mmCIF file of C-alpha atoms in Angstrom:
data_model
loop_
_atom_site.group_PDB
_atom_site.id
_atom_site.type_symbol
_atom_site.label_atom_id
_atom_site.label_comp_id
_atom_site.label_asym_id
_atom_site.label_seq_id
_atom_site.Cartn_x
_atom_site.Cartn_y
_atom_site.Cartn_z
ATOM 1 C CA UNK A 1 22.484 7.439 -12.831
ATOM 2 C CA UNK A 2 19.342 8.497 -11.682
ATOM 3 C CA UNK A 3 17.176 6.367 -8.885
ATOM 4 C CA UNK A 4 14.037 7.635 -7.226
ATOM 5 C CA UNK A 5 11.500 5.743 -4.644
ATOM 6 C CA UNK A 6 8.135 6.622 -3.508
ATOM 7 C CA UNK A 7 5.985 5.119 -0.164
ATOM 8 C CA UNK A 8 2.876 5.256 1.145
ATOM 9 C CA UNK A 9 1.632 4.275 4.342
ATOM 10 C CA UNK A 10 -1.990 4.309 3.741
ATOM 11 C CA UNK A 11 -4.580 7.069 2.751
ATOM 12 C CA UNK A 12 -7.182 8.243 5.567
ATOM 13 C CA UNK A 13 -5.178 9.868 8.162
ATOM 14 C CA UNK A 14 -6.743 10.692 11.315
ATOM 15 C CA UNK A 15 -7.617 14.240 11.583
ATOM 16 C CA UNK A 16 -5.205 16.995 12.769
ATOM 17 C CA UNK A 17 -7.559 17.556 15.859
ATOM 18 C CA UNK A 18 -6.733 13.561 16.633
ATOM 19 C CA UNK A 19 -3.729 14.101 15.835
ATOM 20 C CA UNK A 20 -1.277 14.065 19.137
ATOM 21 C CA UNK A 21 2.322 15.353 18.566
ATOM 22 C CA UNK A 22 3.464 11.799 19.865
ATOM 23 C CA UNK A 23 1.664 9.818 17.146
ATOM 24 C CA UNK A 24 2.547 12.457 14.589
ATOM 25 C CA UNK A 25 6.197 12.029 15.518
ATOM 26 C CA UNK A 26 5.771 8.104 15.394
ATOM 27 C CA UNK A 27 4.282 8.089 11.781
ATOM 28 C CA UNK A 28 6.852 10.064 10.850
ATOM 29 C CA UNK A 29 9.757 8.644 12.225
ATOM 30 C CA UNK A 30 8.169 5.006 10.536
ATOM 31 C CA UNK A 31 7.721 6.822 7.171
ATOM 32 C CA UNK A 32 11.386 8.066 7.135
ATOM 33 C CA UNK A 33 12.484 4.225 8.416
ATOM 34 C CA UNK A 34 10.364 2.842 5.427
ATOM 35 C CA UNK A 35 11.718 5.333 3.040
ATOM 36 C CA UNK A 36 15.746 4.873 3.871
ATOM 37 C CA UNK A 37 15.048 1.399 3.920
ATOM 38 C CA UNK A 38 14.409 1.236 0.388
ATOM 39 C CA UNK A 39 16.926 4.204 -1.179
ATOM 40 C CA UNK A 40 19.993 2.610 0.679
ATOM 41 C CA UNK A 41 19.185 -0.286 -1.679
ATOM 42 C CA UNK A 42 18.617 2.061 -4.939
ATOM 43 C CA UNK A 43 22.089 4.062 -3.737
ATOM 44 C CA UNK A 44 24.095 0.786 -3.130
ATOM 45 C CA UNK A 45 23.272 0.121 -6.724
ATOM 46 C CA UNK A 46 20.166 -2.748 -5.983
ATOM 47 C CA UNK A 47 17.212 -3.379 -7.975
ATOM 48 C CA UNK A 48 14.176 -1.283 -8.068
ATOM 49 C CA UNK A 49 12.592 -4.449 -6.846
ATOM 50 C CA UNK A 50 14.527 -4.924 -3.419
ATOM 51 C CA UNK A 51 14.072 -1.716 -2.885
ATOM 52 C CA UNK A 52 10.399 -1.552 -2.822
ATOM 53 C CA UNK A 53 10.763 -4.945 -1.009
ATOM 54 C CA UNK A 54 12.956 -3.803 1.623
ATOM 55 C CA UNK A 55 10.680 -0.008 2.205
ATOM 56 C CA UNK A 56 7.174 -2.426 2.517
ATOM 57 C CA UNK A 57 8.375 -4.978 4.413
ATOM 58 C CA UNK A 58 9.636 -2.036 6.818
ATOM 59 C CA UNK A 59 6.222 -0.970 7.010
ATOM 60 C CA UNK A 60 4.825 -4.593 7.345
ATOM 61 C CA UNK A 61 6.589 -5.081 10.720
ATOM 62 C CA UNK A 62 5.704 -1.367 12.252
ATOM 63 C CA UNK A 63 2.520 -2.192 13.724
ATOM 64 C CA UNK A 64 1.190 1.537 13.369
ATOM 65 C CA UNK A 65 0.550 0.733 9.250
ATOM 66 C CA UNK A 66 -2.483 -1.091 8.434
ATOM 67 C CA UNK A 67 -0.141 -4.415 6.929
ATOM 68 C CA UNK A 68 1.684 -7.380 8.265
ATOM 69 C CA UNK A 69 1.871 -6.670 12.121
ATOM 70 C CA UNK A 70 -0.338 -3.604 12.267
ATOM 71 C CA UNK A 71 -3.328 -5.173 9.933
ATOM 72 C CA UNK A 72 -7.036 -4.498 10.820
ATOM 73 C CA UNK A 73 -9.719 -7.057 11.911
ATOM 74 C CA UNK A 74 -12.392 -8.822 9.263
ATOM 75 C CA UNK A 75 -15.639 -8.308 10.451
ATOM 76 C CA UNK A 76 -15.485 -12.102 12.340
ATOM 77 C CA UNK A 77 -12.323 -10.387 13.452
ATOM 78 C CA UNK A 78 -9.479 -12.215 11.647
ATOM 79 C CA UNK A 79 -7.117 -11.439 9.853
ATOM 80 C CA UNK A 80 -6.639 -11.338 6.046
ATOM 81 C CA UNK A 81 -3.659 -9.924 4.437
ATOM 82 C CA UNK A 82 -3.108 -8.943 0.962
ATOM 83 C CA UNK A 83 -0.055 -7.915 -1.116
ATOM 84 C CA UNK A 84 1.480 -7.617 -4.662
ATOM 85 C CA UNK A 85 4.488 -7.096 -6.542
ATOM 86 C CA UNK A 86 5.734 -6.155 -10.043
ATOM 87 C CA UNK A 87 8.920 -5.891 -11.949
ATOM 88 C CA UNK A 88 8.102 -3.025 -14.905
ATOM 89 C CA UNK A 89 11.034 -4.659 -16.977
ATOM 90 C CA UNK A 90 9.607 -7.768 -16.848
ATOM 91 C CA UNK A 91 6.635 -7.215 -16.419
ATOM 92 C CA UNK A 92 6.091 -9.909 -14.173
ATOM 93 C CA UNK A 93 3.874 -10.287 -11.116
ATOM 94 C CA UNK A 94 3.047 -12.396 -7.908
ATOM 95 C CA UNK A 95 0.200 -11.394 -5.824
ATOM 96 C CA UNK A 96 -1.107 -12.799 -2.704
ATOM 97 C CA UNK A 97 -5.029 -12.754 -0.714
ATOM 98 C CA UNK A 98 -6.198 -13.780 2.179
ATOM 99 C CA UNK A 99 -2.848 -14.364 3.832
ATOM 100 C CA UNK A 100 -3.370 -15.669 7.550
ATOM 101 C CA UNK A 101 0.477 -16.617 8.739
ATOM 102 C CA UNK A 102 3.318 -15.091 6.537
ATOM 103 C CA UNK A 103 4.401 -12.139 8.513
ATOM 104 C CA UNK A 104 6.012 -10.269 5.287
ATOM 105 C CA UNK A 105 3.210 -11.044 2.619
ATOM 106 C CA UNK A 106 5.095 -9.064 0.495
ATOM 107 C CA UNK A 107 7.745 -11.519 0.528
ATOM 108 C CA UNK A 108 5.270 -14.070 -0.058
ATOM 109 C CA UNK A 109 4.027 -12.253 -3.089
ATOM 110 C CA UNK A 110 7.508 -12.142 -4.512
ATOM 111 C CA UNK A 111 7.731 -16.145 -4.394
ATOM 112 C CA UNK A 112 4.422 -16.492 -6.545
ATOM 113 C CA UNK A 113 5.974 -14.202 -8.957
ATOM 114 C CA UNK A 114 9.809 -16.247 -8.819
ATOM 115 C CA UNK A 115 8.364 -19.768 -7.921
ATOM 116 C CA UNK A 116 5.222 -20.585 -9.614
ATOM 117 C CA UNK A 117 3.437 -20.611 -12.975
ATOM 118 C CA UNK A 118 0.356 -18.077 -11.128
ATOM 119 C CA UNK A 119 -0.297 -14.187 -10.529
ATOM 120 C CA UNK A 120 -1.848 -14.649 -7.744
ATOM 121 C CA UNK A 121 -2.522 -17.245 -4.657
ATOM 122 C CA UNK A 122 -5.144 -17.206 -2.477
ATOM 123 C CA UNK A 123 -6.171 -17.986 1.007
ATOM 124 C CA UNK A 124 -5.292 -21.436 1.947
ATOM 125 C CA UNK A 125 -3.077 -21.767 -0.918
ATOM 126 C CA UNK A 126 -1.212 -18.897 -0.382
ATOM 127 C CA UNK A 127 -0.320 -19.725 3.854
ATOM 128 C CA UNK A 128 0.576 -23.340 1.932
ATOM 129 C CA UNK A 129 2.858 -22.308 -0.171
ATOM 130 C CA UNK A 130 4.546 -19.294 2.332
ATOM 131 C CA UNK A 131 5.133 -22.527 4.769
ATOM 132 C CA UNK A 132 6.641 -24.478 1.685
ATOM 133 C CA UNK A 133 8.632 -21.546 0.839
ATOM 134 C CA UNK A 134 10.095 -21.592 4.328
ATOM 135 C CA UNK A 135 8.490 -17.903 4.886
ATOM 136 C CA UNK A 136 8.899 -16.764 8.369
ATOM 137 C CA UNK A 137 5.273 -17.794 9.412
ATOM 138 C CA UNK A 138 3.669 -16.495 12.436
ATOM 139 C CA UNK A 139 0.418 -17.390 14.821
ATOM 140 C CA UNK A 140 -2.912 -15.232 14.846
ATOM 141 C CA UNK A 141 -1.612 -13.620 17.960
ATOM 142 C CA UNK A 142 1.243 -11.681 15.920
ATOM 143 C CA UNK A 143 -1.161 -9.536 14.340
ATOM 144 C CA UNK A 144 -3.152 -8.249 17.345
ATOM 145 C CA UNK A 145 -3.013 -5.242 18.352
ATOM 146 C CA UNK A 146 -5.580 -3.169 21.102
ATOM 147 C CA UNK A 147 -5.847 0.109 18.339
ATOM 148 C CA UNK A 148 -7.049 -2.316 15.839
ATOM 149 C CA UNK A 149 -9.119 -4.294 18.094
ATOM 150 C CA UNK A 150 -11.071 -1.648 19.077
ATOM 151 C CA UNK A 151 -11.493 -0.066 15.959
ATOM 152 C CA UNK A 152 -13.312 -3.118 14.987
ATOM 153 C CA UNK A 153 -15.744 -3.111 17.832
ATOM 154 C CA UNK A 154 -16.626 0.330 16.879
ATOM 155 C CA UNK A 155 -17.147 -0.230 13.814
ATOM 156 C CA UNK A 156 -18.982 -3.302 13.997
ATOM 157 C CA UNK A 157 -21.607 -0.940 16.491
ATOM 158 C CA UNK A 158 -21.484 2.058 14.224
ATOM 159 C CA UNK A 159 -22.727 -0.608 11.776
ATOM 160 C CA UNK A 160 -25.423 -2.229 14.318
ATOM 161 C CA UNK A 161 -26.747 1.325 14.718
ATOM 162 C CA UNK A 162 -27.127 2.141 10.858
ATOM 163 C CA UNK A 163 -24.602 4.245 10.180
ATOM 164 C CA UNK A 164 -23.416 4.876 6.444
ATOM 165 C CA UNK A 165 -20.584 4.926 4.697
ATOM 166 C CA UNK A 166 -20.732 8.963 4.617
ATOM 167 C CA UNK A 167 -20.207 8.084 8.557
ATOM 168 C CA UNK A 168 -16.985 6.146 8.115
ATOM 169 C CA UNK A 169 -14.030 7.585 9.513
ATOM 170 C CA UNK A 170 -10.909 8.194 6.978
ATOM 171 C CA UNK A 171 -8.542 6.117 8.817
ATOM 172 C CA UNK A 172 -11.399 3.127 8.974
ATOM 173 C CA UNK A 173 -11.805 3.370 4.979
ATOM 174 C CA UNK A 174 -8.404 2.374 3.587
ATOM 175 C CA UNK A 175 -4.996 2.575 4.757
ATOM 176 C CA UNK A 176 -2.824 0.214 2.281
ATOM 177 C CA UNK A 177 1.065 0.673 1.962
ATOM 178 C CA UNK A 178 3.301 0.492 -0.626
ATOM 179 C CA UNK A 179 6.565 1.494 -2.468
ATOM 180 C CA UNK A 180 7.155 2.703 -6.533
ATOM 181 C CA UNK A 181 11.231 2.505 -6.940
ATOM 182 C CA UNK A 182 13.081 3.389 -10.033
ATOM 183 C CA UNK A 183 16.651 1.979 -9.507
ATOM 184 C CA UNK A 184 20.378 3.066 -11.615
ATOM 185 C CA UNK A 185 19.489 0.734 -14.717
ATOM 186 C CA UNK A 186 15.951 2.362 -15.466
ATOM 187 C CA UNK A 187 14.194 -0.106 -14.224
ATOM 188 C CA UNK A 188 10.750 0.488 -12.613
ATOM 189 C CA UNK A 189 8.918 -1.637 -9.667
ATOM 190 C CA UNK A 190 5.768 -1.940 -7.741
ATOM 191 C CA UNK A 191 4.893 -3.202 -4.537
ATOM 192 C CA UNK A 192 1.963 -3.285 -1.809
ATOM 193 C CA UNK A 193 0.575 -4.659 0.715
ATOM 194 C CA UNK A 194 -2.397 -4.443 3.095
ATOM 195 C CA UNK A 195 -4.648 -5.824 5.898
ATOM 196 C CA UNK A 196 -7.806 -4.737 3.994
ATOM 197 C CA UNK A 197 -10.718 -2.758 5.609
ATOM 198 C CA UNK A 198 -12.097 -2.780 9.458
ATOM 199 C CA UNK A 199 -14.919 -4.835 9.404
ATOM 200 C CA UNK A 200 -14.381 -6.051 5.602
ATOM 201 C CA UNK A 201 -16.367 -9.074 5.043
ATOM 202 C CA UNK A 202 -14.315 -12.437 5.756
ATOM 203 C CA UNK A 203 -13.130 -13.449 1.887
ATOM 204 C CA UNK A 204 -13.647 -9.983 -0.046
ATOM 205 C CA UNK A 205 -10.520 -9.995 -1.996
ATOM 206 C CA UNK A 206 -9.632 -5.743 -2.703
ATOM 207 C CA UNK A 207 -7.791 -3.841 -5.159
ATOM 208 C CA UNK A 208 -4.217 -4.658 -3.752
ATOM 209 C CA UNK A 209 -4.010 -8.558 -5.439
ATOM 210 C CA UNK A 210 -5.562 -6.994 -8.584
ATOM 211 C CA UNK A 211 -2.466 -6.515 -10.941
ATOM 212 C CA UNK A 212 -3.982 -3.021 -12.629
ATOM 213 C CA UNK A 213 -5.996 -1.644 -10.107
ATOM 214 C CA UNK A 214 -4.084 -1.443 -7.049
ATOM 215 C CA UNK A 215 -0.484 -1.993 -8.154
ATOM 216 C CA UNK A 216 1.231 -1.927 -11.546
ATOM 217 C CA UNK A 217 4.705 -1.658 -13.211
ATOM 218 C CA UNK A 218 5.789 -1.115 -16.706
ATOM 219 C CA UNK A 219 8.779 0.718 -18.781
ATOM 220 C CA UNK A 220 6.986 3.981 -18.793
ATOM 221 C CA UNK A 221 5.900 4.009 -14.927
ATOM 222 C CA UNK A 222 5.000 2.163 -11.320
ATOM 223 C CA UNK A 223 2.325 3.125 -9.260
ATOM 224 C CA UNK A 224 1.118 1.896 -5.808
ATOM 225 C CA UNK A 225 -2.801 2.611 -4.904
ATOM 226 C CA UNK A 226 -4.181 3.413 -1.473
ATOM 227 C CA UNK A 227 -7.913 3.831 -1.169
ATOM 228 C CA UNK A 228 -11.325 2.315 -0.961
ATOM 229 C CA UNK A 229 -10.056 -0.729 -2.850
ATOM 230 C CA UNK A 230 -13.638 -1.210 -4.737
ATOM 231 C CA UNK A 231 -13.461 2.018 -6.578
ATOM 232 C CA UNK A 232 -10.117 1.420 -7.425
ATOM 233 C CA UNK A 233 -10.529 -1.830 -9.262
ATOM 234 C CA UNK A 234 -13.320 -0.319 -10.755
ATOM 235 C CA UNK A 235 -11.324 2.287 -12.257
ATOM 236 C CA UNK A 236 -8.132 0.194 -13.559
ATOM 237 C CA UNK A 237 -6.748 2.925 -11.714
ATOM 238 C CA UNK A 238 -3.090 1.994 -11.448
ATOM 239 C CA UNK A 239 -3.110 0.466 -15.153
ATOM 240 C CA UNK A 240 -5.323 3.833 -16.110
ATOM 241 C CA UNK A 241 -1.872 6.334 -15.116
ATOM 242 C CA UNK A 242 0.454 3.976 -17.343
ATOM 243 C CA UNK A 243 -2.218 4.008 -19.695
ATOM 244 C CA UNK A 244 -2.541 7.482 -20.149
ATOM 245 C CA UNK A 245 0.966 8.312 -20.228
ATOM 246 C CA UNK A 246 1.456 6.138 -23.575
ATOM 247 C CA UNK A 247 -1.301 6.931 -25.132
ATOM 248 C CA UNK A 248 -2.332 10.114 -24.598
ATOM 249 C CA UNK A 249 1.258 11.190 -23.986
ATOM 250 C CA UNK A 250 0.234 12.815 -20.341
ATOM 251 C CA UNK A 251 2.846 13.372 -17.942
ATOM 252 C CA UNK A 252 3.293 11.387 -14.507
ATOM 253 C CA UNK A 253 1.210 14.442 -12.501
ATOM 254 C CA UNK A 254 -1.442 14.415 -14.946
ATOM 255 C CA UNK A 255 -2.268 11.143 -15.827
ATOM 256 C CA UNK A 256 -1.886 10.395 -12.277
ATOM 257 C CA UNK A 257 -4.063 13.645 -11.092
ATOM 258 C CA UNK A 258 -6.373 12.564 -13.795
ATOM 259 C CA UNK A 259 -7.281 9.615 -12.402
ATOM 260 C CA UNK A 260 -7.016 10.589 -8.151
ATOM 261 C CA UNK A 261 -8.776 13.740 -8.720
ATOM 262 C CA UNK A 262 -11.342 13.306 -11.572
ATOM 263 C CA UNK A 263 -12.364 9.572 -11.804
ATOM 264 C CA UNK A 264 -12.148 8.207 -8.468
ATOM 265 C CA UNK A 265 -14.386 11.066 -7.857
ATOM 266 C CA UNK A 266 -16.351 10.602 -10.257
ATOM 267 C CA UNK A 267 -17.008 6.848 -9.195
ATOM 268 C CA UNK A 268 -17.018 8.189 -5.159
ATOM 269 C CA UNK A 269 -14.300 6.654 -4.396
ATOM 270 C CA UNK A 270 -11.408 8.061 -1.684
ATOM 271 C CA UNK A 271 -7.844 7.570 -1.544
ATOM 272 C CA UNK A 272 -4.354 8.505 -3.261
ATOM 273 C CA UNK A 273 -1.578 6.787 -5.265
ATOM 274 C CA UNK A 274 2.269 7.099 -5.431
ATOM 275 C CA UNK A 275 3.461 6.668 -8.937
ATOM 276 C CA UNK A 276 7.186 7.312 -10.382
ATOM 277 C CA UNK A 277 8.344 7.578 -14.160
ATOM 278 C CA UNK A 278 11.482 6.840 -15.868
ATOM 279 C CA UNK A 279 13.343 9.898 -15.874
ATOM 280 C CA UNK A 280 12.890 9.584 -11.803
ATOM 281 C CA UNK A 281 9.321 11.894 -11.662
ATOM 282 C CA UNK A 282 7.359 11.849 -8.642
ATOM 283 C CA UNK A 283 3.689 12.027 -8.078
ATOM 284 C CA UNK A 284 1.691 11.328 -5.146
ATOM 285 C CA UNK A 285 -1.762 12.597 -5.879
ATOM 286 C CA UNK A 286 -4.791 12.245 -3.060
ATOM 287 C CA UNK A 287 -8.224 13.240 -2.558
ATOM 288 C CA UNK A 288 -8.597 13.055 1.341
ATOM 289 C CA UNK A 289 -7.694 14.964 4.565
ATOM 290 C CA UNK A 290 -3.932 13.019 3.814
ATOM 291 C CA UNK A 291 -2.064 10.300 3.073
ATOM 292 C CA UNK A 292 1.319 9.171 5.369
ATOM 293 C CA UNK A 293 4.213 9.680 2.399
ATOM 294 C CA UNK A 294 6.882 10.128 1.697
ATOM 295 C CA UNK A 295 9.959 10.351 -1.635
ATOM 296 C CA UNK A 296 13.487 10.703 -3.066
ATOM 297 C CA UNK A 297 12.891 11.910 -6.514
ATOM 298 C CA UNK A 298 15.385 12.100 -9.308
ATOM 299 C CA UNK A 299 16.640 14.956 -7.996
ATOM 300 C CA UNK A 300 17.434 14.063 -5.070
ATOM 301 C CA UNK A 301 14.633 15.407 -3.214
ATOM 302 C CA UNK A 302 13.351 14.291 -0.119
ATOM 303 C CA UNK A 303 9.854 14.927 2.014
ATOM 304 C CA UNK A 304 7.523 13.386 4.381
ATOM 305 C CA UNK A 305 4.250 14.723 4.336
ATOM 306 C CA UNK A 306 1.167 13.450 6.376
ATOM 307 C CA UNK A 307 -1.675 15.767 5.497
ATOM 308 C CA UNK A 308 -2.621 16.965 1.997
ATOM 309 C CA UNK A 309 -1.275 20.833 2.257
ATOM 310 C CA UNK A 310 1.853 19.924 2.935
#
């Protein structure tokens, strides 16, 4: 029986120069936490949807991912959580925006898919219906966190002194997580989850709630999107790999390369994806400095990989 499981801790590293040997030894060590998470499930014979449940909600609680406990600051400097899930057998799909209290919104997500007639819940809806749920539901104070903080002041004066978005650091533009898992009955599923963009405006709803652009699941693939959200949804970019695949009969790598490394560029648009196939094929295409990663492929093969030679 082959099983295989993808993650992504966001797209936009910070630069090897910025890069201390602690930090690099933290991301790691959360990346490889994230990833076990979610294969123990796929190896103790679980669905392809725990699994990507159990690897994101990991990453939700390590506050060094931009998600749950480690999101970044609106520009009024709140916080706004998205995340989405989707079963590829099923092809169902519960996404959540503007999340304020559930600390796993990933879990959340998962109860709009199980629990309600909707895709998607937003906002004051969505904090509703986690309380209803009896979602673990936390205070503002949960998600702050000095690194963030601070990001968001400079920022908000890198801004104030007319800088562009040429001038916007790689680990200020996106840095989503999220989890592709192909589990022992050949089932494929999706999930993600993010605090957004430093300094995003209050509201702006990104790629990650949009079934298609940032997440998407089907028989012939699953794909999880990391990137300036915008372009994405622009692109129908995690829709656009499945897409290509059945009809144009491309392979995982090049409907997925196709899409990282020819029309998000095209559209200027930075970032990466993890996708995964039915026969357990692994792709993790970018087209920045790096993207925090990490797989078990059909084959058994396992990596972590920060930066994008590696």
């Amino acid at each position: 029986m082959t099983i295989a499981i993808a993650i992504h801790g966001g797209a936009g590293t910070l630069r090897r120069q910025e890069m201390t040997p602690e930090k690099d030894r933290q991301m790691r060590e959360g990346l490889s936490a994230a990833l076990e998470a979610g294969h123990r499930v796929l190896r103790e014979g679980g669905t392809s949807l725990d699994a990507v449940i159990a690897s994101v909600t990991s990453m939700e609680d390590n506050p060094l991912f931009n998600a749950g406990k480690g999101a970044v600051f609106t520009l009024d400097g709140t916080i706004e959580l998205e995340a989405a899930v989707m079963d590829g057998a099923s092809r169902d799909a519960g996404t959540v925006t503007g999340v304020t209290v559930a600390r796993n919104p990933v879990r959340l997500a998962r109860r709009v898919m199980e629990a309600t007639p909707h895709v998607t819940l937003g906002f004051s809806a969505a904090d509703a219906f986690a309380r209803k749920e009896g979602l673990e539901c936390v205070s503002p104070d949960y998600y702050y966190t000095e690194r963030r903080w601070q990001a968001l002041q400079e920022e908000k004066a890198r801004i104030a002194a007319g800088g562009t978005e040429a001038d916007v650091p790689e680990d200020r533009k996106h840095g989503t997580i999220g989890a592709v898992a192909l589990d022992e009955r050949g089932r494929l599923a999706a999930a993600t989850s993010t605090g957004g963009r430093t300094a995003k405006w209050p509201g702006r709803v990104g790629d990650t709630a949009i079934i298609g652009a940032g997440t998407w699941a089907d028989e012939t693939c699953a794909v999880s999107c990391t990137g300036h959200g915008e372009m994405f949804i622009r692109a129908a970019a995690a829709h656009d790999v499945a897409a290509r695949m059945a009809y144009l009969g491309q392979t995982l790598r090049e409907a997925s390369d196709a899409v990282v490394l020819q029309t998000l560029v095209g559209l200027g648009g930075t970032g990466g994806m993890i996708a995964v196939d039915a026969k357990g094929n692994v792709a993790m295409p970018l087209n920045c400095e790096g993207m925090y990663r990490g797989m078990v492929d059909g084959q058994g093969t396992r990596m972590i990989a920060i930066y994008g030679d590696e």
